[in-house]
Coordinates of C-alpha atoms and ligand atoms in Angstrom, one line a residue:
X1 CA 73.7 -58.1 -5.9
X2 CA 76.1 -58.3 -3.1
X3 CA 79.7 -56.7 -3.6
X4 CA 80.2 -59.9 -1.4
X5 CA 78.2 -62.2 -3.5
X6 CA 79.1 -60.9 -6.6
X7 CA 82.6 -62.1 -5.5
X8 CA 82.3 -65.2 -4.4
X9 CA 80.2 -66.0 -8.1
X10 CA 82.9 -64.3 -10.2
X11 CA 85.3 -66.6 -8.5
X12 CA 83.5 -69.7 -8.9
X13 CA 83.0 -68.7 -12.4
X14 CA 86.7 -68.4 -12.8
X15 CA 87.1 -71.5 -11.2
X16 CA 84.8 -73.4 -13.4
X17 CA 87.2 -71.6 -16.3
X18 CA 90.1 -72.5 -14.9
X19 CA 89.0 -76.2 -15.3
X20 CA 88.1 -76.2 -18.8
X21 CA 84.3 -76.5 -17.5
X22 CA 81.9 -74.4 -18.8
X23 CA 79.9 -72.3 -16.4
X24 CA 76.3 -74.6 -17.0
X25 CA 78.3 -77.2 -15.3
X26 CA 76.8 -75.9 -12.4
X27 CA 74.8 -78.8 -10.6
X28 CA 71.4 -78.9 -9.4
X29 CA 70.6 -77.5 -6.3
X30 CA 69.8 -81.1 -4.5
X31 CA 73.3 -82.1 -5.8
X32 CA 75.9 -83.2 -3.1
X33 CA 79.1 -81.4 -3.5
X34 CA 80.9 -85.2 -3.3
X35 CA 79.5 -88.4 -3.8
X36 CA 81.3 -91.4 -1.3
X37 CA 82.6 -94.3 -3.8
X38 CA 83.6 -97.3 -1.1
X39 CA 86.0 -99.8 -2.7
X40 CA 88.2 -102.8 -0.5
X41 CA 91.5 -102.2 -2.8
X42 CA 92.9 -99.1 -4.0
X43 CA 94.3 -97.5 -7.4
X44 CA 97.1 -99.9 -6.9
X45 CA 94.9 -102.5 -7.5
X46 CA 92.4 -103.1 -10.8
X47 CA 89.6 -103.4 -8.4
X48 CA 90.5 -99.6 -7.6
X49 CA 91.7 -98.7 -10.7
X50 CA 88.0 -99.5 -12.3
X51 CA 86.7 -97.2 -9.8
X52 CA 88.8 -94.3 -10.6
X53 CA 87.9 -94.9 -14.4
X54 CA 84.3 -94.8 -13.7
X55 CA 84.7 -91.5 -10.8
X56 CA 86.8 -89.9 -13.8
X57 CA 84.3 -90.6 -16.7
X58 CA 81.5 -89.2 -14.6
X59 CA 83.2 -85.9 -13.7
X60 CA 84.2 -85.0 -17.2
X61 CA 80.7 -86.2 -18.8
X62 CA 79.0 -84.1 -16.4
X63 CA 81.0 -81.7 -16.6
X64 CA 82.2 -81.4 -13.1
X65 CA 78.5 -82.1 -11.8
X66 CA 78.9 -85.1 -10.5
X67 CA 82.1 -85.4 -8.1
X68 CA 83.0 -89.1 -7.1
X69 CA 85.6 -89.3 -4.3
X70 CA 86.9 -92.8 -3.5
X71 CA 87.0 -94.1 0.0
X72 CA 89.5 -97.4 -0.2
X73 CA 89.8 -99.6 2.5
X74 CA 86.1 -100.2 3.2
X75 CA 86.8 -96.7 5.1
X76 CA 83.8 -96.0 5.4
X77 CA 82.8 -99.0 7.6
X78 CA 86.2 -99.0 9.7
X79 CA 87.3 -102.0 7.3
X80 CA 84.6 -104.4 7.7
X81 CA 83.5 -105.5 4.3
X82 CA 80.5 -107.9 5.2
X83 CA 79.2 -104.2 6.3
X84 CA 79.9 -102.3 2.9
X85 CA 76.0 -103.5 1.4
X86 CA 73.9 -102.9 4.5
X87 CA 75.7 -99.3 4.0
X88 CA 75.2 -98.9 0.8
X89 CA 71.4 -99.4 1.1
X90 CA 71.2 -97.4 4.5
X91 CA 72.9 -94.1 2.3
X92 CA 76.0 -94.0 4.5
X93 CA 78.1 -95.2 1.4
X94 CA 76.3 -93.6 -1.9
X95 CA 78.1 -95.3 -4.4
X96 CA 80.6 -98.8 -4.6
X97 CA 82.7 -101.4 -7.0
X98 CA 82.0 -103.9 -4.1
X99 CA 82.9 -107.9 -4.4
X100 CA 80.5 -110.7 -4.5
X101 CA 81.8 -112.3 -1.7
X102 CA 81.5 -109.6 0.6
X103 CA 77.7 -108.7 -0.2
X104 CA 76.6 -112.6 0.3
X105 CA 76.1 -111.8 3.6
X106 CA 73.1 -110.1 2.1
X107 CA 72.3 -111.2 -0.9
X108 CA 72.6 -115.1 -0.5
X109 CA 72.4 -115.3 -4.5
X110 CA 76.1 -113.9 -4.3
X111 CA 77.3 -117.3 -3.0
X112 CA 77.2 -118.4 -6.6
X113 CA 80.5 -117.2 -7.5
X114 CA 82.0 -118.8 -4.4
X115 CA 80.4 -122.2 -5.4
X116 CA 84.0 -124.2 -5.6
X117 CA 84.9 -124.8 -9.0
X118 CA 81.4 -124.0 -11.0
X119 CA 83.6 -121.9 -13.4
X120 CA 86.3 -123.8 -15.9
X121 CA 87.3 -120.8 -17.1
X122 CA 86.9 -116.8 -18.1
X123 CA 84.6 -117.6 -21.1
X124 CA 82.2 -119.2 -18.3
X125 CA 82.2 -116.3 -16.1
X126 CA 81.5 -114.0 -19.2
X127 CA 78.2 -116.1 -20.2
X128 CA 77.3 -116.3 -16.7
X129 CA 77.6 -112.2 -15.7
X130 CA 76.6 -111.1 -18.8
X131 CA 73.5 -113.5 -19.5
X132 CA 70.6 -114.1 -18.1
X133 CA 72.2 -115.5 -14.4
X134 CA 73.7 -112.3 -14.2
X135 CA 70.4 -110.2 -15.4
X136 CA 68.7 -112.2 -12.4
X137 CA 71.1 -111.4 -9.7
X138 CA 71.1 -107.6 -10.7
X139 CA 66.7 -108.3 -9.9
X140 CA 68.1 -109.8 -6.4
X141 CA 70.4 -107.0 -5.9
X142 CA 67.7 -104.0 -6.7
X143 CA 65.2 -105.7 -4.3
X144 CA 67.6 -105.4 -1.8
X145 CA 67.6 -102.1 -1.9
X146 CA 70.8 -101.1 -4.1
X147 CA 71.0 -100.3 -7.7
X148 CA 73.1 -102.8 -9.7
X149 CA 74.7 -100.9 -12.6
X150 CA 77.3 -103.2 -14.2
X151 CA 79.7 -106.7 -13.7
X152 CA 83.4 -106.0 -12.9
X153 CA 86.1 -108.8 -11.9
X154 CA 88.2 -108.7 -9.1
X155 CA 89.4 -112.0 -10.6
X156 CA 90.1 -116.0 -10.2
X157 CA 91.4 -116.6 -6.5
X158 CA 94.4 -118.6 -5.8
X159 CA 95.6 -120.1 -2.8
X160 CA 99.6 -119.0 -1.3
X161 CA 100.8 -119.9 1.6
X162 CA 104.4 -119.6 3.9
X163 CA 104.4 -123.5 4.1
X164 CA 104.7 -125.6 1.1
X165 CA 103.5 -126.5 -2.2
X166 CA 100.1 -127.6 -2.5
X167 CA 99.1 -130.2 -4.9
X168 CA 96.6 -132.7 -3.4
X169 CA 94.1 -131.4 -0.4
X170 CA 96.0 -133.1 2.2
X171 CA 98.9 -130.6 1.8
X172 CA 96.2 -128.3 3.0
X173 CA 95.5 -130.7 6.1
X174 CA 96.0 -128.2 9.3
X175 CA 97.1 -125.1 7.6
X176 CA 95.4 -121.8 9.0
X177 CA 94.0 -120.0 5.9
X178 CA 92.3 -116.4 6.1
X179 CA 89.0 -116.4 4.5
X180 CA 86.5 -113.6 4.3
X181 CA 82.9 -113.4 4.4
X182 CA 80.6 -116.1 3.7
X183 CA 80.2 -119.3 5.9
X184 CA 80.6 -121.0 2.4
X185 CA 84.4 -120.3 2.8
X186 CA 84.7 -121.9 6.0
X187 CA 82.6 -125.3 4.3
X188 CA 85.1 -125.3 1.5
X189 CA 88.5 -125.1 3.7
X190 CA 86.9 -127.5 6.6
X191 CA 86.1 -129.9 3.7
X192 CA 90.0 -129.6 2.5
X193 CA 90.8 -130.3 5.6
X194 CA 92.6 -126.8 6.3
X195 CA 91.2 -124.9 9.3
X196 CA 89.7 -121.3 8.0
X197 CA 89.8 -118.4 9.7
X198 CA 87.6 -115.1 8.8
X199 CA 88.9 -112.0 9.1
X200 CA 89.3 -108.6 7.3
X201 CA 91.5 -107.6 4.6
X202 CA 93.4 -105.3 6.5
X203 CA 93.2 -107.8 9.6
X204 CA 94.7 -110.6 6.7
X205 CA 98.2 -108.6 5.7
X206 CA 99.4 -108.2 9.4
X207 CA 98.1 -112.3 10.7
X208 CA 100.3 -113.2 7.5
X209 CA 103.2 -111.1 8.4
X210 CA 103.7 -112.4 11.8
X211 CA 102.6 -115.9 10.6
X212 CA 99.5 -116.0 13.1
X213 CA 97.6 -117.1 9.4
X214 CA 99.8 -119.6 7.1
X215 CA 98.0 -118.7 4.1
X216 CA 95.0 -116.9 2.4
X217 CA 93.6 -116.7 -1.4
X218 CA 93.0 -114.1 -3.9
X219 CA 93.5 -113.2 -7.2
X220 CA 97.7 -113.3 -8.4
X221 CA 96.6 -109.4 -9.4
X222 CA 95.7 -108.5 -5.5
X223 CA 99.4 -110.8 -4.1
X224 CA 101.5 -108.9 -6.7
X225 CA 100.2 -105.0 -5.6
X226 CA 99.6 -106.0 -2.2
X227 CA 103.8 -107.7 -2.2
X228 CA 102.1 -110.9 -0.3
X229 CA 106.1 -112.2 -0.8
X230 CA 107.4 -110.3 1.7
X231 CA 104.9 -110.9 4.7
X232 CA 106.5 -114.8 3.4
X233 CA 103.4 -116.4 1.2
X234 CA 106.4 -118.0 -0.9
X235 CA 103.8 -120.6 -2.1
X236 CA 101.0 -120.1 -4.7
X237 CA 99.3 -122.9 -6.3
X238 CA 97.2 -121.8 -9.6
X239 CA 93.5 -123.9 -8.7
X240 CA 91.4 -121.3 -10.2
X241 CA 88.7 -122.9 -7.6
X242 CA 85.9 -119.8 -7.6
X243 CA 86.1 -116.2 -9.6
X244 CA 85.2 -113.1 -7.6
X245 CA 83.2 -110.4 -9.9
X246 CA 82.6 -107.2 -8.8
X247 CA 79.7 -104.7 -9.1
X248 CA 79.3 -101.2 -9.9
X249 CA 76.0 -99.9 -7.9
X250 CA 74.6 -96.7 -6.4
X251 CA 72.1 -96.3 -3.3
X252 CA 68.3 -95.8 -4.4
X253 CA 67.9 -92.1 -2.8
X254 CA 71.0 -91.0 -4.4
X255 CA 70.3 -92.5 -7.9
X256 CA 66.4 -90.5 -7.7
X257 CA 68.0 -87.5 -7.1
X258 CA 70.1 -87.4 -10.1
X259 CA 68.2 -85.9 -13.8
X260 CA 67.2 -88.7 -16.1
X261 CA 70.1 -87.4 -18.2
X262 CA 72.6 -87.9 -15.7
X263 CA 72.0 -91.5 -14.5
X264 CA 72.5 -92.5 -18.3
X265 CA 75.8 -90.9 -18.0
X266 CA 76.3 -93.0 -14.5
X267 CA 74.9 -96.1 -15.8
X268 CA 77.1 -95.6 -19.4
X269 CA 80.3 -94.5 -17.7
X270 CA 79.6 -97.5 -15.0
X271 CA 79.4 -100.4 -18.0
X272 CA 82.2 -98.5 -19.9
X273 CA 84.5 -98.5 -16.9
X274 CA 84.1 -102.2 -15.8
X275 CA 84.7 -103.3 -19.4
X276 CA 88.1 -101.5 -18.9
X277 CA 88.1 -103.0 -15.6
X278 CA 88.2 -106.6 -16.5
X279 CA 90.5 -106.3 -19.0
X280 CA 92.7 -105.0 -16.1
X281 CA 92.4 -107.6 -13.9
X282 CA 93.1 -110.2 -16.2
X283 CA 95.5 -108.9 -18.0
X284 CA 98.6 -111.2 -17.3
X285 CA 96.5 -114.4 -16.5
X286 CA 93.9 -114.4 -19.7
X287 CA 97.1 -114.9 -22.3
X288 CA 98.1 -118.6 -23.2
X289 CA 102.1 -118.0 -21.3
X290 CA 100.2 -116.2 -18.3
X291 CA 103.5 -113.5 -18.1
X292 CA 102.3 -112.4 -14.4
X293 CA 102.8 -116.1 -13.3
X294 CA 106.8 -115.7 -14.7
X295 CA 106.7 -112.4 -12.9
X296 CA 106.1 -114.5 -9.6
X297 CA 108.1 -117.0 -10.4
X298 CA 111.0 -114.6 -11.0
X299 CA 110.2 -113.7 -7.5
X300 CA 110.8 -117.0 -5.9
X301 CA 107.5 -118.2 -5.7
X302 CA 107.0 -121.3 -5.3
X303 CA 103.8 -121.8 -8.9
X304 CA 102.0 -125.1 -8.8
X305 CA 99.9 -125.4 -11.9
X306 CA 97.2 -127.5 -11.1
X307 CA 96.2 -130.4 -14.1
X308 CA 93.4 -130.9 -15.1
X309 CA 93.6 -134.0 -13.3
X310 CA 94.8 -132.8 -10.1
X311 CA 91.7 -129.5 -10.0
X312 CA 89.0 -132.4 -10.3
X313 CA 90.8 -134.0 -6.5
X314 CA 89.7 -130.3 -5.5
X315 CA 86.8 -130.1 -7.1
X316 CA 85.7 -133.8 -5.8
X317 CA 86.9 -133.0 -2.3
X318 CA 84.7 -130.1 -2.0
X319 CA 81.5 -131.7 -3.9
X320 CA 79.4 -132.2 -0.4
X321 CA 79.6 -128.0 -0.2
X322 CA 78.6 -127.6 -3.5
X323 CA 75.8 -129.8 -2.5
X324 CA 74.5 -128.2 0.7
X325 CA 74.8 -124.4 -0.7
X326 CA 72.7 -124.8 -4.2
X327 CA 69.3 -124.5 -2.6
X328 CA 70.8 -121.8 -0.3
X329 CA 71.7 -120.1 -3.4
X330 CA 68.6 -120.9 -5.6
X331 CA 68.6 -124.3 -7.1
X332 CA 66.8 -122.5 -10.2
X333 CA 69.7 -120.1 -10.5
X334 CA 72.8 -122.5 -10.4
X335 CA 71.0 -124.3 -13.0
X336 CA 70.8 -121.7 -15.1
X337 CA 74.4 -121.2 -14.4
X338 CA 75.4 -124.7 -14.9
X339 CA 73.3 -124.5 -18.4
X340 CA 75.1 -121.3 -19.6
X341 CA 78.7 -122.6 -19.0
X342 CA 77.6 -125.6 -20.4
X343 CA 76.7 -124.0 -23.6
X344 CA 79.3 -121.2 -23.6
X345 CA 81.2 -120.3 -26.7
X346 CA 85.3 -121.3 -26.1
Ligands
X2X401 O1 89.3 -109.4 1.3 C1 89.7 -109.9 0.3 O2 90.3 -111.0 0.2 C2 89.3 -109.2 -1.0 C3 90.2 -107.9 -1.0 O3 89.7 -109.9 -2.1 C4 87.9 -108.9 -1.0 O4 87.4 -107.8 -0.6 C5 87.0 -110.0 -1.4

């Protein structure tokens, strides 16, 4: 050997020491050095923070072989989400906790989620994602060319806005509201009777700030770490009209060229990650006094708390795009949906 050589060894040797990381740790030749994880929202977020969770399980498992970087911000598309899947498939992206919403493009099953008010509550999401519906969609989602690994929750999406309280649809009448991704969004805000506007995330915080947008909706989690107060949504009204799941996956190529023994530590760390990752994003909302809502509240936000009474107005209101997107969807597959909410434990 080398003096040179020898070196350089010794000192990766005493790297790998200096870690806590025994020398075997050493990856496989056909390993990459760092694998790209594209998320929308950051560690400031729990869409982020179940990212880090599963990047972090994977290092230590294998024991440094696996390296997961995250790339926030959709960075790795310039910020345009509707791209993230294509990129994932295409192996520019090698790994993502992407949402729903953003893959329908795609994947047309992924409208399902975005169906207006198909789910009551978190008990029908859980049947949905982890039963059979969700089984299917992970089918849809692997013929498509990416490898579905677990269900995470970006979370139930609200509606603020800078204007005023909104109770009944015709408070929506004329307001501009950023939605992203699917035409399904624009169908459900036309049929309020609001006039939808698509755009990027990081397009959305600016138009709000200088009021070229009046409103937008995600979860209560994304307007608290994202401070949607201060570019002036002083309005939030609690509808609950569609929940946004996320999904762990990894592109095919990069999956095949992993040992059998490492993707079970992928797929394990992935399913134990997301677990931690719901419970993230709904802590706050899932508890009967809902603390994050006083937290708004104590920020002078404006929380209307829909009835019962007054969600079915919503939910009636936007019937007719329910309607025209099942057999987009899969008539089959809402079904099954609609059956397993139907029958879900409470
Ligand atoms: O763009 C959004 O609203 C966000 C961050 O929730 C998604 O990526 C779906």
């Amino acid at each position: 050997m080398q003096l040179r050589t020898f070196l350089t060894a010794s000192a990766a040797a005493a790297t790998l020491l200096a870690l806590g990381l025994p020398a075997h740790a050493q990856a496989p030749a056909n390993y990459k050095s760092e694998y790209r994880l594209s998320v929308v929202l950051g560690t400031a977020f729990p869409w982020g923070k179940g990212a880090e969770i599963w990047a972090d399980k994977v290092r230590e498992r294998t024991q440094g072989r696996i390296n997961i970087k995250l790339y926030p911000g959709t960075s790795l598309v310039q910020g345009d989400q509707t791209r993230e899947f294509s990129a994932i498939r295409q192996g520019v992206i090698d790994m993502a906790v992407g949402s729903t919403i953003n893959w329908s493009p795609q994947v047309k099953a992924l409208n399902l989620f975005s169906l207006p008010f198909l789910f009551p509550d978190y008990a029908a999401v859980d049947a949905v994602v982890q039963g059979q519906v969700g089984q299917e969609i992970f089918k849809t989602i692997d013929k498509a060319g990416v490898l579905p690994l677990a269900w995470g929750e970006n979370g139930y999406r609200e509606i603020s806005n800078s204007k005023k309280a909104i109770s009944k649809p015709e408070d929506l009448k004329g307001m501009k509201i950023r939605v992203v991704g699917s035409p399904l969004f624009l169908d459900t805000f036309t049929a309020l009777g609001a006039n939808p506007t698509q755009m990027s995330w990081a397009d959305a915080q600016p138009a709000m700030a200088s009021g070229a947008v009046d409103g937008q909706e995600n979860p209560v989690s994304v307007y608290m770490a994202a401070k949607l107060s201060t570019v002036g949504q002083k309005y939030m009204t609690l509808w609950g009209y569609m929940n946004d799941p996320l999904i762990y996956v990894v592109n095919k190529d990069v999956w095949a060229s992993w040992t059998p023994a490492d993707q079970a530590i992928v797929k394990q760390a992935a399913l134990d990650a997301a677990k931690e990752q719901i419970a993230i994003s709904r802590k706050g909302m899932s508890e009967a006094d809902k603390p994050l809502v006083k937290e708004l509240t104590a920020q002078g936000v404006t929380v209307t708390d829909l009835s019962p009474a007054q969600r079915k107005v919503f939910a009636d209101a936007t019937k007719s795009v329910y309607t025209k997107w099942k057999p987009q969807i899969g008539t089959n597959l809402v079904d099954m949906a609609e059956k397993a909410i139907a029958a879900r434990k409470q």
